[in-house]
Tab-separated table of C-alpha atoms in Angstrom:
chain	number	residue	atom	x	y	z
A	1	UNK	CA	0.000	0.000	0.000
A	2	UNK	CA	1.197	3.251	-0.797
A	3	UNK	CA	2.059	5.471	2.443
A	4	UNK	CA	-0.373	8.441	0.770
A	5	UNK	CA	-3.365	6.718	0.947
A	6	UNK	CA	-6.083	6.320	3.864
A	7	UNK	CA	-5.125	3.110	6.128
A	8	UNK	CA	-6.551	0.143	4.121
A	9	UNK	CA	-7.231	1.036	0.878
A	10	UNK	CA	-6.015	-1.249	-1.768
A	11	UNK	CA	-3.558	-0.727	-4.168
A	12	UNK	CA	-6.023	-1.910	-7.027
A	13	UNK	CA	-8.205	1.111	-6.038
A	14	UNK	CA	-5.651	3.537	-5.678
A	15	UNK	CA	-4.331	3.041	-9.187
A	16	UNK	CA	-7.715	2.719	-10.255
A	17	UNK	CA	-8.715	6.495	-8.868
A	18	UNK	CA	-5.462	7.855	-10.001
A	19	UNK	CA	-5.970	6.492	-13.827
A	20	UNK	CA	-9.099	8.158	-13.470
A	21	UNK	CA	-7.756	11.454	-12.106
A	22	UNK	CA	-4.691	11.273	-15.066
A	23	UNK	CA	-7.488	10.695	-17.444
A	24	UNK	CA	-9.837	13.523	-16.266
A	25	UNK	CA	-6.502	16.147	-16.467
A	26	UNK	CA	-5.774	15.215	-19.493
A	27	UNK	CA	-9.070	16.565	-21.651
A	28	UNK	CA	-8.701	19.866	-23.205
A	29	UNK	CA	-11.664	20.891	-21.520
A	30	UNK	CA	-10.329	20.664	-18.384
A	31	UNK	CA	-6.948	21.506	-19.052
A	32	UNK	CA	-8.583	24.805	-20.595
A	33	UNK	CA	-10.708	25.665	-17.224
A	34	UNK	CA	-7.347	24.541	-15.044
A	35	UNK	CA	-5.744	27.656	-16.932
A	36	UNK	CA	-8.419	29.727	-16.839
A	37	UNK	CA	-8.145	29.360	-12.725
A	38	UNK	CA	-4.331	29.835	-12.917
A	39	UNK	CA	-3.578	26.255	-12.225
A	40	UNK	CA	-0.376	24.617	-13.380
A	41	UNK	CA	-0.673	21.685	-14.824
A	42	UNK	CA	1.931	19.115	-13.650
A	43	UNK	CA	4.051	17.419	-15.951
A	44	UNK	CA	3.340	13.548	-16.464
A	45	UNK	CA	5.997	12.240	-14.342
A	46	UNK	CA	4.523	14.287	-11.339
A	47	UNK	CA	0.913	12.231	-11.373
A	48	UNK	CA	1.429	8.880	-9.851
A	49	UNK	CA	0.837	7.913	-6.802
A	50	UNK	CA	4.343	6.608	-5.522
A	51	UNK	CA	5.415	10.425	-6.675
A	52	UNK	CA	2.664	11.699	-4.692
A	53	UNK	CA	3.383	9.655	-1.238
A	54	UNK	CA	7.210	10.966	-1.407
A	55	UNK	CA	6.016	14.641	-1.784
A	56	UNK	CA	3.551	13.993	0.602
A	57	UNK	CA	5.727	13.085	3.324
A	58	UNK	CA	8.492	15.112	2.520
A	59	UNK	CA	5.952	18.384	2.946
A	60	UNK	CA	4.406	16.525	6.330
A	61	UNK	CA	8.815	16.463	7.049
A	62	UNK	CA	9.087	19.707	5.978
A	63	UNK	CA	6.633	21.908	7.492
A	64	UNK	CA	5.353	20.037	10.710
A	65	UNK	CA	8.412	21.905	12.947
A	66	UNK	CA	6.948	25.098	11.805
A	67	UNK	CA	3.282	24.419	11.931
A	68	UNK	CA	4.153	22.979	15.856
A	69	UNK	CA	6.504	26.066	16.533
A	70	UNK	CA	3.730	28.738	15.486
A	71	UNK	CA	0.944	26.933	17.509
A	72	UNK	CA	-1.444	26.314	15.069
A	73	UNK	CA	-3.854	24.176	15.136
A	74	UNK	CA	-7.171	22.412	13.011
A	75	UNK	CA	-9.628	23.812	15.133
């Protein structure tokens, strides 16, 4: 299982939603809105999931001294 996803989900449906997602990004259509919006579309090699669960928890690695320092908090 890929460290990204919620606790128990199966592989077979992760790569099934992120087909889905690569799909989706990839129509003109939305391309065209994701512009529109000023979103940047990430290159190809940035969309899988293994790519995702390293960013992931290198941002978590990243930022969670900073978030704890400033005494933030979810509520």
């Amino acid at each position: 299982m890929h460290s990204s996803c919620r606790k128990g989900t199966p592989d077979a449906i992760v790569r099934k939603l992120n087909a889905a997602t690569i799909e989706t990004v990839n129509t003109p259509l939305v391309q065209q809105r994701l512009k529109e919006i000023g979103a940047t579309i990430v290159s190809p090699e940035r969309r899988s999931s293994e790519y995702l669960a390293t960013f992931v928890a290198g941002e978590i690695e990243k930022w969670a001294g900073p978030i704890k320092a400033s005494g933030a908090n979810a509520d």
